[in-house]
Amino acid sequence: MRRHLTMIAILLAASPLAAQTLDNESFDRFGIYEATAPRPQAIEPRATTLPLELRKGDRIALIGNTLFERSQLFGQFEALLHRQFPDHELVVRHLAWSADQIDLQPRPDNFADTFQHLKHERVDVIFACFGFNESFAGPAGLVNFRQKLSTYVEQLRSQAFNGRSAPRVILVSPIANENVAGVAAADRNNARIKLYSEVMREVASTHHIGFADVYTATEQAMLSPGTDLTINGIHLTQQGDRLFSETLFQQIFQQQPPEINDSLRQAITDKNREYFRRFRPLNTFYYTGGRNKAYGYLDFLPAMRNFDMMVENRDRRIWNLAQGKTVAATVDDSNIPPLPLADQSRGANEWLPAEKERQAFQVDPRFEVNLFAGEEQFPDIANPIQMRWDARGRLWVSCSTTYPHVYPGKQPNDKLVILEDTDLDGRADKSTVFAEDLHIPLSFEFGDGGVYVSEQPSLTFLKDTDGDDRADVHEIVLTGFGTEDSHHSLHDLTWTPDGDLIFRESIFHHSQVETPYGPIRQQNSGWFRYQPRTHRLISFGTYPSTNPWGVTFDDWGQHMASHPVYAAAFHSLDPPYPQQNPAPKGLQAYSGVCGHQFVDWSSFPGELQGHFIKVRYKPTNRVEIHQWKEKEFGYEEQYVGDLIFSTNLSFIPVDLQFGPRGALYVCDWYNPVKGHAQYSLRDERRDRHSGRIWRITAKDKPLREAPQIADATIPELLKLLTRPEYRIRDWAKRELRERGLAQVKPTLDAWVQSLDANEPRFRHHQLEAIWTYRWIGLAELDGHVGAVAHIHAGHGSSPAANIDRSVALQTLRSLLDCDDPHARAAATQQLRYWHPYLDDLPVLLKQSANDDSATVRMEAAIAATYIATRDAFEAMVDVLKHPREGHLAYAITCALGSHTMRPYWEGNPNYDITRLLKLAARAQTIKEPPPTASESQFDRQADLARIDIACVPERMMFTQKQFVVRPNQPVKVVFTNPDATDHNFVIVRSGALAEVGMAANEMARDPRNANSDFIPPEKREAILHATRMIGPTRATQIQVLRFTAPTEPGIYPYVCTFPGHWVVMNGIMIVAEDQSAADELLAASQPRIVREWTMRDFKDLPSTDTRPDDAQLARGMTAFVKARCNQCHVIAGHGVNLGPDLAQSVKQLQGKALLQQMLEPSSKIHDKFQNYQFLTSEGRVVTGVVVKEDEQAYHIATNL
């Protein structure tokens, strides 16, 4: 075998296929970056008068907030323009962005600003809608608004965006708001909106531009009780958008609008959809931001060119329809060129059929694993991401073959799939596609008779209205969430124990979302809490994080996640935007893990009860068991062992859920390619077909009978609240929410009053009652206003007296005064929402702030940020009188810094809290360990080169990409890791980067290496110097290397060998006599352009008996990967098993015959590996290798 691998290595090492370059100049112009995009030239402004005159070929831009952003979904205003001016061939571009204000327009890093985009689009006419989000500053903000709007308008009208003349500019006022179920938006907002609209009118007049007063024109219509023109009081339905479009048309052109042609309107929405993908693509951190140097070029710019061409094709279709010409049924995109091949920077993992994958599992002997569902039987579950169980005991799975990116010509067709095990044999036997036009549904959750789904940049709602298990409603509920990285945009949707929908986004993201209560903004990771009943969104827990997944709650409602682990301590409302809370120091926080579930089912071993299970997808791939340990100042996790460890790294567990009978289900996003930073977004080896759901059961432990949820009576559902299983209680409360306040409350009142005080879990049953009261809406204020109404704008209605809350309040008081600190902490948390009904709130909050339990005191400090009164602040100050460490200390710091608490102490000489916050927020100093005597002597050398290198937090990169030292010079490298992930620093011999990195990756296959330093022992000769793994889970965050530089000048890579990191987290140590020599070495190391080699170039092929050394073998393996051979072939355990095993091939082919197969791989193809194309009855083309065939079917392995 060694001889056969040697032969392949010789030939691959000589292959030129890895050395290829591309003419980058051809695509550069399609990138629009803040740093480089042209800006318009200043020009003499001109007046804009109404009625507006449009000219042939005018290019029109709509800028501003969600009013225009949402209008592109319907295309009605644009349709009116084309109907009125069919021969003008107008070009309309939507550049509006949710919650934009004239002076606050957050964008992804290096994303071109609005003026740059107006310049790029060569705009002649600008419609600008502002004023709504600004109006939440109230009357006190009018002077500031007038000043800023005047400045903005003057700048806007004084730029030659089209390169020739000043634009015609029309200001558009906000629409009037509407009172709808859940929020009286008109009552809350219209008086302020009217004031701001008047300022807009005056500014427009002063600066001689057009003004469209759609507020006055829509106010009366919004008051009509017979219409529902908005989804939430502020954002228009299609019917409401038609009213707005016709009103705006009348205001602008001072005539009645024409009829809207629906074919024209649909063509416009199609164009808008493709333009949106160009203007606001997913993964902008890779397009414009910090990772664009690695993948921003070929991953994005050719696609931007194609999107531009597709939009132009649709413009022509719109013009033809407007002019009454006949058009084809579909858009002709035949002129769109193919995208160039994407970079393949590293090898893929091995793909295995499901049964062989199961055999690669190392399973805890107390358990057994079977395949519940896989792609062979259910192809619709390809690329599964998240799972949820419905009230009928069916498993729903969100799946995305679109992930990680949307590319031109490939419409997203992601799915929500329902799986059923009708015969209870532990295997699915029926699947139903509920929805199949979704857009990377990272997460979903049931509620309000439908499903809430994450579809970046939006939260959407799907509903089946006719009972056929197919979505009939698909509505955007909230929009404006960040899209900088599609892996961790809006995700982790889950209901809290008390009935709010929470979700999170992670690093890189910038979100700004319009709500009836004001705009909500957050950046660079944090949590959101949404109450659909009142349309209220709040943000909390923002701090510089990574890309974590996984969320659940313990028995007492304490929120646990991954980064941070004890998330309950992070619930304070956010500081004023764009500030973030300080990064926590010394508190557990991890990435690389997903779904979390506490063990509270009798179907699992008794010794695991109270433990929790989570899945890990990097650096190792496993299902882990942890203890949940209560400490004095918070909770921590402690690793116990693995339930499953896989040696096959294509096993990527991404979610975990207990089923209704107590089996545990693992969602396996099975894929040989994993990661954004590690692989191109367009890497063609990404598997679009595989997906598995694994079922875990304990041996000799019977499963439970599934509870009846969907058809249960209210008393039966309330009885389920006494069950020990958190998930059953959660499903029961979700169903009670569906039954509604009027039906549930009388029975719930009677149930809680009948509870036995001597029952061991009496306090917990009381707590479940309080949580259920919130689920059904009893804690919300009357008059359509949510419980924390006054914390944003101060405009709320008073609690009404027509609903009897006495039983609920009596129960809450009982919990606040009980002996159980867990119950007291949970009850204190509820003060956030019930405070409007508690006359003695200051006394109750102070009582909790001075509680013996640190967890109770923590909940009091956090609750103060929601209550937002001076009394609440004074109670929070009381928490400072008691010991505070760890999570409690961090929670206090965040509470003091919240936007609701700051007004009570900032600038107040009675409080010295500024100093406290500065001390808490100050970055922890990582001190260099004291040197030994010999180390001190080394450090005193006169020519010592000291190199300080750190890990850039959250970026998977070193602070230095290279450094230069002289031959034989003494070197001291001080390596620090302030990141949330462990890293090391390894210097290797020239050319050994991939060799060492791949060997470190292989270490992840062995569970014994899980906590190792990932220094591959078999590569010691290739490693010059290495630190241990340092970071948050290790003993230290700093290590010092002392060594003498190599004698031989050259380029020596350094790298982090944490599995998967080596591809991007690396740099070079240049050993040279001076900078000039270093520059020459660097230039000589750049790839050279080579020609395509043929057999003629190898007429003097050397002897096949030559045996290379390990370095030659490594170069051959690297070429094997770069030439994409591993896309179809396996060698030495690397690659995808779709073609012949190359180790076997060399037994049959020798010398030039083998070489010919490498240079001309299609010259001879074994019958077993011929590719066949099949056209299915649905019109789908499937290409692959026939694995077997029978009378009913062909079984094929599809090409990746």
mmCIF file of C-alpha atoms in Angstrom, residues 733-990:
data_model
loop_
_atom_site.group_PDB
_atom_site.id
_atom_site.type_symbol
_atom_site.label_atom_id
_atom_site.label_comp_id
_atom_site.label_asym_id
_atom_site.label_seq_id
_atom_site.Cartn_x
_atom_site.Cartn_y
_atom_site.Cartn_z
ATOM 1 C CA LYS A 733 -48.799 25.888 27.641
ATOM 2 C CA ARG A 734 -48.421 26.476 23.927
ATOM 3 C CA GLU A 735 -51.763 24.765 23.385
ATOM 4 C CA LEU A 736 -53.373 26.742 26.224
ATOM 5 C CA ARG A 737 -52.232 29.935 24.467
ATOM 6 C CA GLU A 738 -54.164 28.814 21.406
ATOM 7 C CA ARG A 739 -57.328 28.348 23.508
ATOM 8 C CA GLY A 740 -57.169 31.985 24.645
ATOM 9 C CA LEU A 741 -57.563 34.057 27.802
ATOM 10 C CA ALA A 742 -61.347 33.902 28.037
ATOM 11 C CA GLN A 743 -61.474 30.107 27.906
ATOM 12 C CA VAL A 744 -58.450 29.297 30.034
ATOM 13 C CA LYS A 745 -58.415 31.849 32.878
ATOM 14 C CA PRO A 746 -61.480 30.677 34.901
ATOM 15 C CA THR A 747 -60.275 27.072 34.887
ATOM 16 C CA LEU A 748 -56.688 28.124 35.644
ATOM 17 C CA ASP A 749 -57.875 30.233 38.620
ATOM 18 C CA ALA A 750 -59.682 27.230 40.048
ATOM 19 C CA TRP A 751 -56.764 24.876 39.359
ATOM 20 C CA VAL A 752 -54.128 26.963 41.112
ATOM 21 C CA GLN A 753 -56.358 27.449 44.136
ATOM 22 C CA SER A 754 -56.861 23.683 44.381
ATOM 23 C CA LEU A 755 -53.137 22.832 44.531
ATOM 24 C CA ASP A 756 -51.987 20.823 47.580
ATOM 25 C CA ALA A 757 -49.481 22.873 49.607
ATOM 26 C CA ASN A 758 -47.993 19.643 50.999
ATOM 27 C CA GLU A 759 -47.154 18.280 47.564
ATOM 28 C CA PRO A 760 -43.337 18.230 47.059
ATOM 29 C CA ARG A 761 -43.519 20.307 43.881
ATOM 30 C CA PHE A 762 -46.226 22.648 45.101
ATOM 31 C CA ARG A 763 -44.124 25.793 44.538
ATOM 32 C CA HIS A 764 -43.218 24.649 41.065
ATOM 33 C CA HIS A 765 -46.877 24.078 40.204
ATOM 34 C CA GLN A 766 -47.633 27.623 41.402
ATOM 35 C CA LEU A 767 -44.852 28.919 39.200
ATOM 36 C CA GLU A 768 -46.241 27.065 36.192
ATOM 37 C CA ALA A 769 -49.554 28.789 36.871
ATOM 38 C CA ILE A 770 -47.900 32.235 36.861
ATOM 39 C CA TRP A 771 -46.122 31.371 33.634
ATOM 40 C CA THR A 772 -49.392 30.179 32.090
ATOM 41 C CA TYR A 773 -51.149 33.410 33.046
ATOM 42 C CA ARG A 774 -48.501 35.215 30.974
ATOM 43 C CA TRP A 775 -48.875 32.730 28.114
ATOM 44 C CA ILE A 776 -52.563 33.566 27.798
ATOM 45 C CA GLY A 777 -51.997 37.333 28.073
ATOM 46 C CA LEU A 778 -53.153 38.205 31.585
ATOM 47 C CA ALA A 779 -49.991 40.181 32.388
ATOM 48 C CA GLU A 780 -50.427 42.505 29.412
ATOM 49 C CA LEU A 781 -51.934 45.924 29.940
ATOM 50 C CA ASP A 782 -55.357 46.649 28.535
ATOM 51 C CA GLY A 783 -55.695 49.137 25.732
ATOM 52 C CA HIS A 784 -53.486 46.974 23.446
ATOM 53 C CA VAL A 785 -50.261 47.867 25.271
ATOM 54 C CA GLY A 786 -47.632 45.377 26.437
ATOM 55 C CA ALA A 787 -46.308 45.064 29.948
ATOM 56 C CA VAL A 788 -43.154 47.127 29.477
ATOM 57 C CA ALA A 789 -44.905 49.855 27.555
ATOM 58 C CA HIS A 790 -43.295 52.887 29.099
ATOM 59 C CA ILE A 791 -39.663 51.864 28.864
ATOM 60 C CA HIS A 792 -39.243 53.104 25.285
ATOM 61 C CA ALA A 793 -41.254 56.227 24.675
ATOM 62 C CA GLY A 794 -43.296 56.842 27.782
ATOM 63 C CA HIS A 795 -46.654 56.582 25.996
ATOM 64 C CA GLY A 796 -48.692 53.805 27.553
ATOM 65 C CA SER A 797 -52.207 53.383 28.842
ATOM 66 C CA SER A 798 -53.001 52.594 32.445
ATOM 67 C CA PRO A 799 -53.930 49.113 33.641
ATOM 68 C CA ALA A 800 -57.643 48.536 33.343
ATOM 69 C CA ALA A 801 -59.699 47.200 36.201
ATOM 70 C CA ASN A 802 -62.122 45.084 34.206
ATOM 71 C CA ILE A 803 -60.027 41.890 34.364
ATOM 72 C CA ASP A 804 -59.713 40.102 37.683
ATOM 73 C CA ARG A 805 -56.050 39.289 38.292
ATOM 74 C CA SER A 806 -56.388 38.671 42.021
ATOM 75 C CA VAL A 807 -55.666 34.917 41.942
ATOM 76 C CA ALA A 808 -52.589 35.412 39.783
ATOM 77 C CA LEU A 809 -51.247 38.244 41.961
ATOM 78 C CA GLN A 810 -51.922 36.292 45.149
ATOM 79 C CA THR A 811 -49.977 33.362 43.714
ATOM 80 C CA LEU A 812 -47.096 35.624 42.691
ATOM 81 C CA ARG A 813 -46.875 37.135 46.199
ATOM 82 C CA SER A 814 -46.896 33.665 47.695
ATOM 83 C CA LEU A 815 -43.894 32.705 45.579
ATOM 84 C CA LEU A 816 -42.005 35.895 46.426
ATOM 85 C CA ASP A 817 -42.328 35.080 50.142
ATOM 86 C CA CYS A 818 -41.731 31.331 50.044
ATOM 87 C CA ASP A 819 -38.776 29.363 51.457
ATOM 88 C CA ASP A 820 -37.504 28.039 48.134
ATOM 89 C CA PRO A 821 -34.858 30.388 46.614
ATOM 90 C CA HIS A 822 -35.439 28.917 43.124
ATOM 91 C CA ALA A 823 -39.109 29.861 43.318
ATOM 92 C CA ARG A 824 -38.284 33.306 44.739
ATOM 93 C CA ALA A 825 -35.844 33.950 41.891
ATOM 94 C CA ALA A 826 -38.388 32.913 39.256
ATOM 95 C CA ALA A 827 -41.074 35.072 40.913
ATOM 96 C CA THR A 828 -38.702 38.052 41.064
ATOM 97 C CA GLN A 829 -38.098 37.647 37.350
ATOM 98 C CA GLN A 830 -41.858 37.964 36.849
ATOM 99 C CA LEU A 831 -41.829 41.437 38.392
ATOM 100 C CA ARG A 832 -40.557 42.588 34.986
ATOM 101 C CA TYR A 833 -44.055 41.994 33.587
ATOM 102 C CA TRP A 834 -46.539 42.155 36.493
ATOM 103 C CA HIS A 835 -45.315 45.395 38.069
ATOM 104 C CA PRO A 836 -48.159 47.609 36.766
ATOM 105 C CA TYR A 837 -50.577 45.678 39.005
ATOM 106 C CA LEU A 838 -48.499 45.733 42.213
ATOM 107 C CA ASP A 839 -49.070 48.826 44.360
ATOM 108 C CA ASP A 840 -46.268 47.790 46.724
ATOM 109 C CA LEU A 841 -43.787 47.079 43.940
ATOM 110 C CA PRO A 842 -40.905 49.121 45.494
ATOM 111 C CA VAL A 843 -41.172 47.070 48.694
ATOM 112 C CA LEU A 844 -41.272 43.766 46.822
ATOM 113 C CA LEU A 845 -38.320 44.634 44.605
ATOM 114 C CA LYS A 846 -36.206 45.864 47.536
ATOM 115 C CA GLN A 847 -37.013 42.637 49.363
ATOM 116 C CA SER A 848 -35.628 40.625 46.464
ATOM 117 C CA ALA A 849 -32.640 42.953 46.056
ATOM 118 C CA ASN A 850 -31.628 42.132 49.652
ATOM 119 C CA ASP A 851 -32.397 38.404 49.493
ATOM 120 C CA ASP A 852 -29.964 35.831 50.913
ATOM 121 C CA SER A 853 -29.827 34.146 47.514
ATOM 122 C CA ALA A 854 -27.489 35.698 44.946
ATOM 123 C CA THR A 855 -29.757 34.417 42.146
ATOM 124 C CA VAL A 856 -32.728 36.275 43.610
ATOM 125 C CA ARG A 857 -30.646 39.439 43.894
ATOM 126 C CA MET A 858 -29.502 39.004 40.296
ATOM 127 C CA GLU A 859 -33.116 38.733 39.106
ATOM 128 C CA ALA A 860 -33.974 41.894 41.074
ATOM 129 C CA ALA A 861 -31.177 43.859 39.388
ATOM 130 C CA ILE A 862 -32.301 42.687 35.945
ATOM 131 C CA ALA A 863 -35.993 43.300 36.661
ATOM 132 C CA ALA A 864 -35.181 46.920 37.546
ATOM 133 C CA THR A 865 -34.143 47.563 33.924
ATOM 134 C CA TYR A 866 -37.617 46.515 32.729
ATOM 135 C CA ILE A 867 -39.518 48.431 35.403
ATOM 136 C CA ALA A 868 -37.453 51.536 34.617
ATOM 137 C CA THR A 869 -38.475 53.747 37.573
ATOM 138 C CA ARG A 870 -36.374 55.585 40.147
ATOM 139 C CA ASP A 871 -37.679 53.217 42.844
ATOM 140 C CA ALA A 872 -36.465 50.301 40.734
ATOM 141 C CA PHE A 873 -33.079 51.941 40.402
ATOM 142 C CA GLU A 874 -32.838 52.482 44.152
ATOM 143 C CA ALA A 875 -33.665 48.816 44.717
ATOM 144 C CA MET A 876 -30.921 47.822 42.288
ATOM 145 C CA VAL A 877 -28.421 49.952 44.178
ATOM 146 C CA ASP A 878 -29.275 47.871 47.246
ATOM 147 C CA VAL A 879 -27.854 44.821 45.444
ATOM 148 C CA LEU A 880 -24.442 46.513 45.624
ATOM 149 C CA LYS A 881 -24.557 46.223 49.444
ATOM 150 C CA HIS A 882 -24.107 42.452 49.263
ATOM 151 C CA PRO A 883 -21.329 40.124 48.037
ATOM 152 C CA ARG A 884 -21.172 40.039 44.253
ATOM 153 C CA GLU A 885 -18.971 37.899 42.077
ATOM 154 C CA GLY A 886 -19.145 36.037 38.816
ATOM 155 C CA HIS A 887 -22.517 36.100 37.095
ATOM 156 C CA LEU A 888 -24.093 38.362 39.707
ATOM 157 C CA ALA A 889 -21.356 40.966 39.332
ATOM 158 C CA TYR A 890 -21.717 40.869 35.557
ATOM 159 C CA ALA A 891 -25.515 41.145 35.736
ATOM 160 C CA ILE A 892 -25.229 44.226 37.963
ATOM 161 C CA THR A 893 -22.776 45.849 35.543
ATOM 162 C CA CYS A 894 -25.136 45.257 32.605
ATOM 163 C CA ALA A 895 -28.169 46.474 34.548
ATOM 164 C CA LEU A 896 -26.440 49.717 35.504
ATOM 165 C CA GLY A 897 -25.435 50.255 31.898
ATOM 166 C CA SER A 898 -28.907 49.618 30.459
ATOM 167 C CA HIS A 899 -30.607 52.432 28.590
ATOM 168 C CA THR A 900 -33.390 52.529 31.189
ATOM 169 C CA MET A 901 -31.149 52.822 34.260
ATOM 170 C CA ARG A 902 -28.557 55.277 32.983
ATOM 171 C CA PRO A 903 -30.781 58.381 33.272
ATOM 172 C CA TYR A 904 -30.964 57.891 37.056
ATOM 173 C CA TRP A 905 -27.225 58.015 37.725
ATOM 174 C CA GLU A 906 -25.397 59.605 34.784
ATOM 175 C CA GLY A 907 -24.273 63.049 35.835
ATOM 176 C CA ASN A 908 -25.682 62.535 39.333
ATOM 177 C CA PRO A 909 -23.038 63.450 41.963
ATOM 178 C CA ASN A 910 -24.823 61.294 44.539
ATOM 179 C CA TYR A 911 -23.664 58.133 42.767
ATOM 180 C CA ASP A 912 -20.118 57.065 41.947
ATOM 181 C CA ILE A 913 -21.363 54.456 39.478
ATOM 182 C CA THR A 914 -19.374 55.750 36.508
ATOM 183 C CA ARG A 915 -16.174 54.573 38.162
ATOM 184 C CA LEU A 916 -17.759 51.203 38.937
ATOM 185 C CA LEU A 917 -18.821 50.694 35.334
ATOM 186 C CA LYS A 918 -15.400 51.668 34.003
ATOM 187 C CA LEU A 919 -13.710 49.203 36.295
ATOM 188 C CA ALA A 920 -16.111 46.445 35.297
ATOM 189 C CA ALA A 921 -15.825 47.158 31.591
ATOM 190 C CA ARG A 922 -12.032 47.516 31.542
ATOM 191 C CA ALA A 923 -10.483 44.732 29.521
ATOM 192 C CA GLN A 924 -8.879 42.159 31.739
ATOM 193 C CA THR A 925 -5.101 42.438 31.554
ATOM 194 C CA ILE A 926 -3.419 39.200 30.588
ATOM 195 C CA LYS A 927 -0.114 39.292 32.440
ATOM 196 C CA GLU A 928 3.040 37.615 31.194
ATOM 197 C CA PRO A 929 4.092 34.863 33.599
ATOM 198 C CA PRO A 930 7.244 35.654 35.622
ATOM 199 C CA PRO A 931 10.347 34.195 33.920
ATOM 200 C CA THR A 932 12.641 31.631 35.451
ATOM 201 C CA ALA A 933 16.313 32.462 35.935
ATOM 202 C CA SER A 934 17.326 30.897 32.633
ATOM 203 C CA GLU A 935 14.454 32.636 30.852
ATOM 204 C CA SER A 936 15.516 35.991 32.299
ATOM 205 C CA GLN A 937 19.028 35.410 31.009
ATOM 206 C CA PHE A 938 17.623 34.606 27.542
ATOM 207 C CA ASP A 939 15.543 37.809 27.609
ATOM 208 C CA ARG A 940 18.584 39.967 28.406
ATOM 209 C CA GLN A 941 20.299 39.214 25.077
ATOM 210 C CA ALA A 942 21.030 42.463 23.262
ATOM 211 C CA ASP A 943 19.709 41.360 19.873
ATOM 212 C CA LEU A 944 16.562 39.703 21.214
ATOM 213 C CA ALA A 945 13.550 40.023 18.886
ATOM 214 C CA ARG A 946 10.354 40.324 20.918
ATOM 215 C CA ILE A 947 7.221 39.465 18.949
ATOM 216 C CA ASP A 948 3.804 40.117 20.508
ATOM 217 C CA ILE A 949 1.069 38.155 18.793
ATOM 218 C CA ALA A 950 -2.518 37.752 19.959
ATOM 219 C CA CYS A 951 -5.727 36.278 18.619
ATOM 220 C CA VAL A 952 -8.183 38.827 17.271
ATOM 221 C CA PRO A 953 -11.353 38.199 19.305
ATOM 222 C CA GLU A 954 -14.152 36.583 17.298
ATOM 223 C CA ARG A 955 -12.192 36.787 14.003
ATOM 224 C CA MET A 956 -10.181 33.532 13.850
ATOM 225 C CA MET A 957 -6.982 35.364 12.931
ATOM 226 C CA PHE A 958 -3.708 36.473 14.466
ATOM 227 C CA THR A 959 -2.971 40.139 15.089
ATOM 228 C CA GLN A 960 0.119 39.790 12.864
ATOM 229 C CA LYS A 961 0.147 38.022 9.511
ATOM 230 C CA GLN A 962 3.952 38.002 9.345
ATOM 231 C CA PHE A 963 7.115 39.015 11.143
ATOM 232 C CA VAL A 964 10.791 39.079 10.190
ATOM 233 C CA VAL A 965 13.780 37.808 12.186
ATOM 234 C CA ARG A 966 17.415 37.247 11.274
ATOM 235 C CA PRO A 967 19.051 33.805 11.022
ATOM 236 C CA ASN A 968 20.132 32.540 14.458
ATOM 237 C CA GLN A 969 18.570 35.565 16.191
ATOM 238 C CA PRO A 970 17.118 34.939 19.674
ATOM 239 C CA VAL A 971 13.334 35.285 19.492
ATOM 240 C CA LYS A 972 10.736 35.732 22.213
ATOM 241 C CA VAL A 973 7.136 35.303 21.076
ATOM 242 C CA VAL A 974 4.549 36.425 23.625
ATOM 243 C CA PHE A 975 1.301 34.771 22.544
ATOM 244 C CA THR A 976 -1.993 35.837 24.156
ATOM 245 C CA ASN A 977 -5.522 34.650 23.512
ATOM 246 C CA PRO A 978 -8.334 36.976 24.645
ATOM 247 C CA ASP A 979 -10.740 35.145 22.327
ATOM 248 C CA ALA A 980 -13.719 33.056 23.418
ATOM 249 C CA THR A 981 -12.231 30.025 21.640
ATOM 250 C CA ASP A 982 -9.059 28.120 22.487
ATOM 251 C CA HIS A 983 -6.043 28.594 20.171
ATOM 252 C CA ASN A 984 -2.385 27.686 19.993
ATOM 253 C CA PHE A 985 0.634 29.037 18.120
ATOM 254 C CA VAL A 986 2.690 26.541 16.135
ATOM 255 C CA ILE A 987 5.705 27.347 13.913
ATOM 256 C CA VAL A 988 6.381 24.735 11.243
ATOM 257 C CA ARG A 989 9.033 24.060 8.635
ATOM 258 C CA SER A 990 8.762 25.645 5.199
#
